[in-house]
């Protein structure tokens, strides 16, 4: 049995990395059991959506290059299939990301409260379920800010080197904001 790792201590960078790996060593079994189960479902949905997108793109290429098959109806149905695949992929990635953030936040919160390793996954799921409504609101705000983020990224794309560096920091900051917001909401 591994000892409890105090998450709120001030550490240098090496100490943070060491504490992270010590935490993973002590909680590896339950973390893997919790995430593998439902992420397998998301992998299946991602494969289905990518299949729809690839099939649609190939159908569009075939319809455009052969005049004897189909016509505009074949191109329209292929474009619809590609669009549905893309929408499904975006939704699956959004839901999977939110659930990953929420479950990991619930697990770490329970770890800090109970001060024991290998928190049962049912407990983490219960804590995560209680906060799904608020997480949905955070997701709506994040989607709105993501459109602003895309506009800023397009503007920064015109600045050769400095724009890329600024873009990287804005992206990291945006992702850190989302994860810390979800964690602070779930942690109570």
PDB file of C-alpha atoms in Angstrom:
ATOM      1  CA  UNK A   1       0.000   0.000   0.000  1.00  0.00           C
ATOM      2  CA  UNK A   2       1.410   3.351  -1.037  1.00  0.00           C
ATOM      3  CA  UNK A   3       1.320   6.306   1.293  1.00  0.00           C
ATOM      4  CA  UNK A   4      -0.912   9.312   0.825  1.00  0.00           C
ATOM      5  CA  UNK A   5       0.628  12.100  -1.306  1.00  0.00           C
ATOM      6  CA  UNK A   6      -0.334  15.553  -0.043  1.00  0.00           C
ATOM      7  CA  UNK A   7      -1.472  17.459  -3.174  1.00  0.00           C
ATOM      8  CA  UNK A   8      -1.343  20.977  -1.698  1.00  0.00           C
ATOM      9  CA  UNK A   9       2.346  21.142  -0.855  1.00  0.00           C
ATOM     10  CA  UNK A  10       4.558  23.617  -2.651  1.00  0.00           C
ATOM     11  CA  UNK A  11       7.045  21.700  -4.754  1.00  0.00           C
ATOM     12  CA  UNK A  12       9.602  22.509  -7.379  1.00  0.00           C
ATOM     13  CA  UNK A  13       9.114  21.092 -10.874  1.00  0.00           C
ATOM     14  CA  UNK A  14      10.945  17.839 -10.089  1.00  0.00           C
ATOM     15  CA  UNK A  15       8.892  17.415  -6.929  1.00  0.00           C
ATOM     16  CA  UNK A  16       5.676  17.854  -8.892  1.00  0.00           C
ATOM     17  CA  UNK A  17       6.712  15.176 -11.387  1.00  0.00           C
ATOM     18  CA  UNK A  18       7.776  12.796  -8.574  1.00  0.00           C
ATOM     19  CA  UNK A  19       4.513  13.355  -6.675  1.00  0.00           C
ATOM     20  CA  UNK A  20       2.515  12.775  -9.870  1.00  0.00           C
ATOM     21  CA  UNK A  21       4.178   9.432 -10.564  1.00  0.00           C
ATOM     22  CA  UNK A  22       3.908   8.393  -6.901  1.00  0.00           C
ATOM     23  CA  UNK A  23       0.193   9.194  -7.062  1.00  0.00           C
ATOM     24  CA  UNK A  24      -0.175   7.112 -10.229  1.00  0.00           C
ATOM     25  CA  UNK A  25       1.712   4.188  -8.685  1.00  0.00           C
ATOM     26  CA  UNK A  26      -0.569   4.181  -5.661  1.00  0.00           C
ATOM     27  CA  UNK A  27      -3.825   4.611  -7.601  1.00  0.00           C
ATOM     28  CA  UNK A  28      -3.080   2.956 -10.933  1.00  0.00           C
ATOM     29  CA  UNK A  29      -5.542   0.067 -10.624  1.00  0.00           C
ATOM     30  CA  UNK A  30      -8.649   2.116  -9.850  1.00  0.00           C
ATOM     31  CA  UNK A  31      -7.813   4.914 -12.271  1.00  0.00           C
ATOM     32  CA  UNK A  32      -7.349   2.472 -15.146  1.00  0.00           C
ATOM     33  CA  UNK A  33     -10.527   0.558 -14.244  1.00  0.00           C
ATOM     34  CA  UNK A  34     -12.514   3.789 -14.109  1.00  0.00           C
ATOM     35  CA  UNK A  35     -11.326   5.263 -17.401  1.00  0.00           C
ATOM     36  CA  UNK A  36     -10.965   2.184 -19.597  1.00  0.00           C
ATOM     37  CA  UNK A  37     -14.570   1.125 -19.129  1.00  0.00           C
ATOM     38  CA  UNK A  38     -16.325   4.148 -20.533  1.00  0.00           C
ATOM     39  CA  UNK A  39     -13.574   5.373 -22.854  1.00  0.00           C
ATOM     40  CA  UNK A  40     -13.979   2.104 -24.767  1.00  0.00           C
ATOM     41  CA  UNK A  41     -17.506   3.230 -25.664  1.00  0.00           C
ATOM     42  CA  UNK A  42     -16.170   6.582 -26.858  1.00  0.00           C
ATOM     43  CA  UNK A  43     -13.538   4.853 -29.000  1.00  0.00           C
ATOM     44  CA  UNK A  44     -16.325   2.905 -30.734  1.00  0.00           C
ATOM     45  CA  UNK A  45     -18.256   6.137 -31.400  1.00  0.00           C
ATOM     46  CA  UNK A  46     -15.107   7.811 -32.714  1.00  0.00           C
ATOM     47  CA  UNK A  47     -14.490   4.898 -35.087  1.00  0.00           C
ATOM     48  CA  UNK A  48     -18.084   5.097 -36.356  1.00  0.00           C
ATOM     49  CA  UNK A  49     -17.858   8.843 -36.925  1.00  0.00           C
ATOM     50  CA  UNK A  50     -14.494   8.579 -38.702  1.00  0.00           C
ATOM     51  CA  UNK A  51     -15.924   5.776 -40.859  1.00  0.00           C
ATOM     52  CA  UNK A  52     -18.837   8.038 -41.840  1.00  0.00           C
ATOM     53  CA  UNK A  53     -16.484  10.896 -42.662  1.00  0.00           C
ATOM     54  CA  UNK A  54     -14.106   8.772 -44.749  1.00  0.00           C
ATOM     55  CA  UNK A  55     -16.960   7.062 -46.574  1.00  0.00           C
ATOM     56  CA  UNK A  56     -18.521  10.432 -47.356  1.00  0.00           C
ATOM     57  CA  UNK A  57     -15.266  11.939 -48.631  1.00  0.00           C
ATOM     58  CA  UNK A  58     -14.569   8.906 -50.826  1.00  0.00           C
ATOM     59  CA  UNK A  59     -18.139   8.977 -52.152  1.00  0.00           C
ATOM     60  CA  UNK A  60     -17.772  12.672 -53.015  1.00  0.00           C
ATOM     61  CA  UNK A  61     -14.519  11.967 -54.884  1.00  0.00           C
ATOM     62  CA  UNK A  62     -16.117   9.101 -56.809  1.00  0.00           C
ATOM     63  CA  UNK A  63     -19.244  11.129 -57.620  1.00  0.00           C
ATOM     64  CA  UNK A  64     -17.209  14.063 -58.908  1.00  0.00           C
ATOM     65  CA  UNK A  65     -14.921  11.942 -61.083  1.00  0.00           C
ATOM     66  CA  UNK A  66     -17.509   9.671 -62.676  1.00  0.00           C
ATOM     67  CA  UNK A  67     -20.324  11.221 -64.626  1.00  0.00           C
ATOM     68  CA  UNK A  68     -22.157   7.977 -65.302  1.00  0.00           C
ATOM     69  CA  UNK A  69     -22.794   7.161 -61.618  1.00  0.00           C
ATOM     70  CA  UNK A  70     -25.178   9.141 -59.465  1.00  0.00           C
ATOM     71  CA  UNK A  71     -24.984  12.822 -60.179  1.00  0.00           C
ATOM     72  CA  UNK A  72     -25.800  15.562 -57.688  1.00  0.00           C
ATOM     73  CA  UNK A  73     -27.880  13.283 -55.420  1.00  0.00           C
ATOM     74  CA  UNK A  74     -24.849  11.071 -54.789  1.00  0.00           C
ATOM     75  CA  UNK A  75     -22.733  14.112 -53.979  1.00  0.00           C
ATOM     76  CA  UNK A  76     -25.373  15.521 -51.630  1.00  0.00           C
ATOM     77  CA  UNK A  77     -25.827  12.277 -49.724  1.00  0.00           C
ATOM     78  CA  UNK A  78     -22.043  11.882 -49.446  1.00  0.00           C
ATOM     79  CA  UNK A  79     -21.737  15.454 -48.171  1.00  0.00           C
ATOM     80  CA  UNK A  80     -24.475  14.784 -45.603  1.00  0.00           C
ATOM     81  CA  UNK A  81     -22.678  11.609 -44.497  1.00  0.00           C
ATOM     82  CA  UNK A  82     -19.417  13.537 -44.117  1.00  0.00           C
ATOM     83  CA  UNK A  83     -21.135  16.304 -42.164  1.00  0.00           C
ATOM     84  CA  UNK A  84     -22.896  13.867 -39.846  1.00  0.00           C
ATOM     85  CA  UNK A  85     -19.617  12.072 -39.215  1.00  0.00           C
ATOM     86  CA  UNK A  86     -17.892  15.364 -38.392  1.00  0.00           C
ATOM     87  CA  UNK A  87     -20.676  16.492 -36.065  1.00  0.00           C
ATOM     88  CA  UNK A  88     -20.699  13.110 -34.317  1.00  0.00           C
ATOM     89  CA  UNK A  89     -16.921  13.236 -33.926  1.00  0.00           C
ATOM     90  CA  UNK A  90     -17.008  16.713 -32.392  1.00  0.00           C
ATOM     91  CA  UNK A  91     -19.824  15.768 -29.987  1.00  0.00           C
ATOM     92  CA  UNK A  92     -18.127  12.539 -28.914  1.00  0.00           C
ATOM     93  CA  UNK A  93     -14.826  14.340 -28.314  1.00  0.00           C
ATOM     94  CA  UNK A  94     -16.604  17.060 -26.307  1.00  0.00           C
ATOM     95  CA  UNK A  95     -18.491  14.600 -24.120  1.00  0.00           C
ATOM     96  CA  UNK A  96     -15.418  12.391 -23.616  1.00  0.00           C
ATOM     97  CA  UNK A  97     -13.292  15.395 -22.661  1.00  0.00           C
ATOM     98  CA  UNK A  98     -15.874  16.676 -20.182  1.00  0.00           C
ATOM     99  CA  UNK A  99     -16.304  13.262 -18.597  1.00  0.00           C
ATOM    100  CA  UNK A 100     -12.536  12.764 -18.357  1.00  0.00           C
ATOM    101  CA  UNK A 101     -12.118  16.137 -16.659  1.00  0.00           C
ATOM    102  CA  UNK A 102     -15.077  15.506 -14.351  1.00  0.00           C
ATOM    103  CA  UNK A 103     -14.107  11.970 -13.348  1.00  0.00           C
ATOM    104  CA  UNK A 104     -10.470  12.823 -12.742  1.00  0.00           C
ATOM    105  CA  UNK A 105     -11.516  15.856 -10.692  1.00  0.00           C
ATOM    106  CA  UNK A 106     -13.939  13.756  -8.643  1.00  0.00           C
ATOM    107  CA  UNK A 107     -11.271  11.106  -8.066  1.00  0.00           C
ATOM    108  CA  UNK A 108      -8.635  13.608  -6.910  1.00  0.00           C
ATOM    109  CA  UNK A 109     -11.189  15.399  -4.738  1.00  0.00           C
ATOM    110  CA  UNK A 110     -12.169  12.159  -3.002  1.00  0.00           C
ATOM    111  CA  UNK A 111      -8.482  11.234  -2.697  1.00  0.00           C
ATOM    112  CA  UNK A 112      -7.780  14.483  -0.880  1.00  0.00           C
ATOM    113  CA  UNK A 113     -10.829  14.222   1.376  1.00  0.00           C
ATOM    114  CA  UNK A 114     -10.343  10.573   2.372  1.00  0.00           C
ATOM    115  CA  UNK A 115      -6.533  10.559   2.296  1.00  0.00           C
ATOM    116  CA  UNK A 116      -6.412   6.949   1.044  1.00  0.00           C
ATOM    117  CA  UNK A 117      -5.324   5.334  -2.226  1.00  0.00           C
ATOM    118  CA  UNK A 118      -7.549   3.466  -4.679  1.00  0.00           C
ATOM    119  CA  UNK A 119     -10.839   5.279  -4.259  1.00  0.00           C
ATOM    120  CA  UNK A 120     -13.667   3.000  -5.504  1.00  0.00           C
ATOM    121  CA  UNK A 121     -14.784   4.039  -8.971  1.00  0.00           C
ATOM    122  CA  UNK A 122     -18.450   3.983  -7.921  1.00  0.00           C
ATOM    123  CA  UNK A 123     -17.735   6.773  -5.443  1.00  0.00           C
ATOM    124  CA  UNK A 124     -16.005   8.875  -8.093  1.00  0.00           C
ATOM    125  CA  UNK A 125     -18.894   8.269 -10.508  1.00  0.00           C
ATOM    126  CA  UNK A 126     -21.434   9.312  -7.870  1.00  0.00           C
ATOM    127  CA  UNK A 127     -19.552  12.530  -7.135  1.00  0.00           C
ATOM    128  CA  UNK A 128     -19.196  13.245 -10.863  1.00  0.00           C
ATOM    129  CA  UNK A 129     -22.902  12.598 -11.540  1.00  0.00           C
ATOM    130  CA  UNK A 130     -23.939  15.147  -8.922  1.00  0.00           C
ATOM    131  CA  UNK A 131     -22.067  17.866 -10.825  1.00  0.00           C
ATOM    132  CA  UNK A 132     -22.983  17.093 -14.459  1.00  0.00           C
ATOM    133  CA  UNK A 133     -25.513  19.953 -14.734  1.00  0.00           C
ATOM    134  CA  UNK A 134     -22.940  22.564 -13.740  1.00  0.00           C
ATOM    135  CA  UNK A 135     -20.315  20.941 -15.960  1.00  0.00           C
ATOM    136  CA  UNK A 136     -22.753  21.266 -18.869  1.00  0.00           C
ATOM    137  CA  UNK A 137     -23.003  25.019 -18.179  1.00  0.00           C
ATOM    138  CA  UNK A 138     -19.207  25.283 -18.048  1.00  0.00           C
ATOM    139  CA  UNK A 139     -19.126  23.471 -21.403  1.00  0.00           C
ATOM    140  CA  UNK A 140     -21.570  25.970 -22.926  1.00  0.00           C
ATOM    141  CA  UNK A 141     -19.435  28.890 -21.753  1.00  0.00           C
ATOM    142  CA  UNK A 142     -16.305  27.137 -23.028  1.00  0.00           C
ATOM    143  CA  UNK A 143     -17.907  26.554 -26.449  1.00  0.00           C
ATOM    144  CA  UNK A 144     -18.771  30.246 -26.670  1.00  0.00           C
ATOM    145  CA  UNK A 145     -15.233  31.208 -25.708  1.00  0.00           C
ATOM    146  CA  UNK A 146     -13.861  28.639 -28.146  1.00  0.00           C
ATOM    147  CA  UNK A 147     -15.365  30.570 -31.068  1.00  0.00           C
ATOM    148  CA  UNK A 148     -13.575  33.691 -29.811  1.00  0.00           C
ATOM    149  CA  UNK A 149     -10.424  31.566 -29.444  1.00  0.00           C
ATOM    150  CA  UNK A 150     -10.718  30.460 -33.102  1.00  0.00           C
ATOM    151  CA  UNK A 151     -10.997  34.092 -34.252  1.00  0.00           C
ATOM    152  CA  UNK A 152      -7.896  35.018 -32.248  1.00  0.00           C
ATOM    153  CA  UNK A 153      -6.059  32.007 -33.703  1.00  0.00           C
ATOM    154  CA  UNK A 154      -6.899  33.092 -37.260  1.00  0.00           C
ATOM    155  CA  UNK A 155      -5.603  36.601 -36.554  1.00  0.00           C
ATOM    156  CA  UNK A 156      -2.428  35.215 -34.949  1.00  0.00           C
ATOM    157  CA  UNK A 157      -1.851  32.956 -37.961  1.00  0.00           C
ATOM    158  CA  UNK A 158      -0.834  36.038 -39.955  1.00  0.00           C
ATOM    159  CA  UNK A 159       2.057  36.778 -37.570  1.00  0.00           C
ATOM    160  CA  UNK A 160       4.795  34.291 -38.514  1.00  0.00           C
ATOM    161  CA  UNK A 161       6.834  33.219 -35.458  1.00  0.00           C
ATOM    162  CA  UNK A 162       5.505  35.374 -32.635  1.00  0.00           C
ATOM    163  CA  UNK A 163       1.924  34.484 -33.571  1.00  0.00           C
ATOM    164  CA  UNK A 164       2.674  30.780 -33.254  1.00  0.00           C
ATOM    165  CA  UNK A 165       4.242  31.233 -29.836  1.00  0.00           C
ATOM    166  CA  UNK A 166       1.382  33.415 -28.583  1.00  0.00           C
ATOM    167  CA  UNK A 167      -1.098  30.944 -30.050  1.00  0.00           C
ATOM    168  CA  UNK A 168       0.525  28.099 -28.146  1.00  0.00           C
ATOM    169  CA  UNK A 169       0.347  29.957 -24.829  1.00  0.00           C
ATOM    170  CA  UNK A 170      -3.267  30.996 -25.404  1.00  0.00           C
ATOM    171  CA  UNK A 171      -4.215  27.381 -26.193  1.00  0.00           C
ATOM    172  CA  UNK A 172      -2.459  26.046 -23.103  1.00  0.00           C
ATOM    173  CA  UNK A 173      -4.043  28.755 -20.971  1.00  0.00           C
ATOM    174  CA  UNK A 174      -7.503  28.036 -22.386  1.00  0.00           C
ATOM    175  CA  UNK A 175      -7.192  24.315 -21.657  1.00  0.00           C
ATOM    176  CA  UNK A 176      -5.819  24.995 -18.182  1.00  0.00           C
ATOM    177  CA  UNK A 177      -8.722  27.349 -17.479  1.00  0.00           C
ATOM    178  CA  UNK A 178     -11.270  24.697 -18.490  1.00  0.00           C
ATOM    179  CA  UNK A 179      -9.653  21.951 -16.439  1.00  0.00           C
ATOM    180  CA  UNK A 180      -9.182  24.131 -13.346  1.00  0.00           C
ATOM    181  CA  UNK A 181     -12.738  25.445 -13.583  1.00  0.00           C
ATOM    182  CA  UNK A 182     -14.138  21.929 -13.716  1.00  0.00           C
ATOM    183  CA  UNK A 183     -11.876  20.770 -10.897  1.00  0.00           C
ATOM    184  CA  UNK A 184     -12.791  23.670  -8.626  1.00  0.00           C
ATOM    185  CA  UNK A 185     -16.493  23.090  -9.313  1.00  0.00           C
ATOM    186  CA  UNK A 186     -16.331  19.342  -8.620  1.00  0.00           C
ATOM    187  CA  UNK A 187     -14.059  19.708  -5.591  1.00  0.00           C
ATOM    188  CA  UNK A 188     -16.663  21.835  -3.740  1.00  0.00           C
TER     189      UNK A 188
END
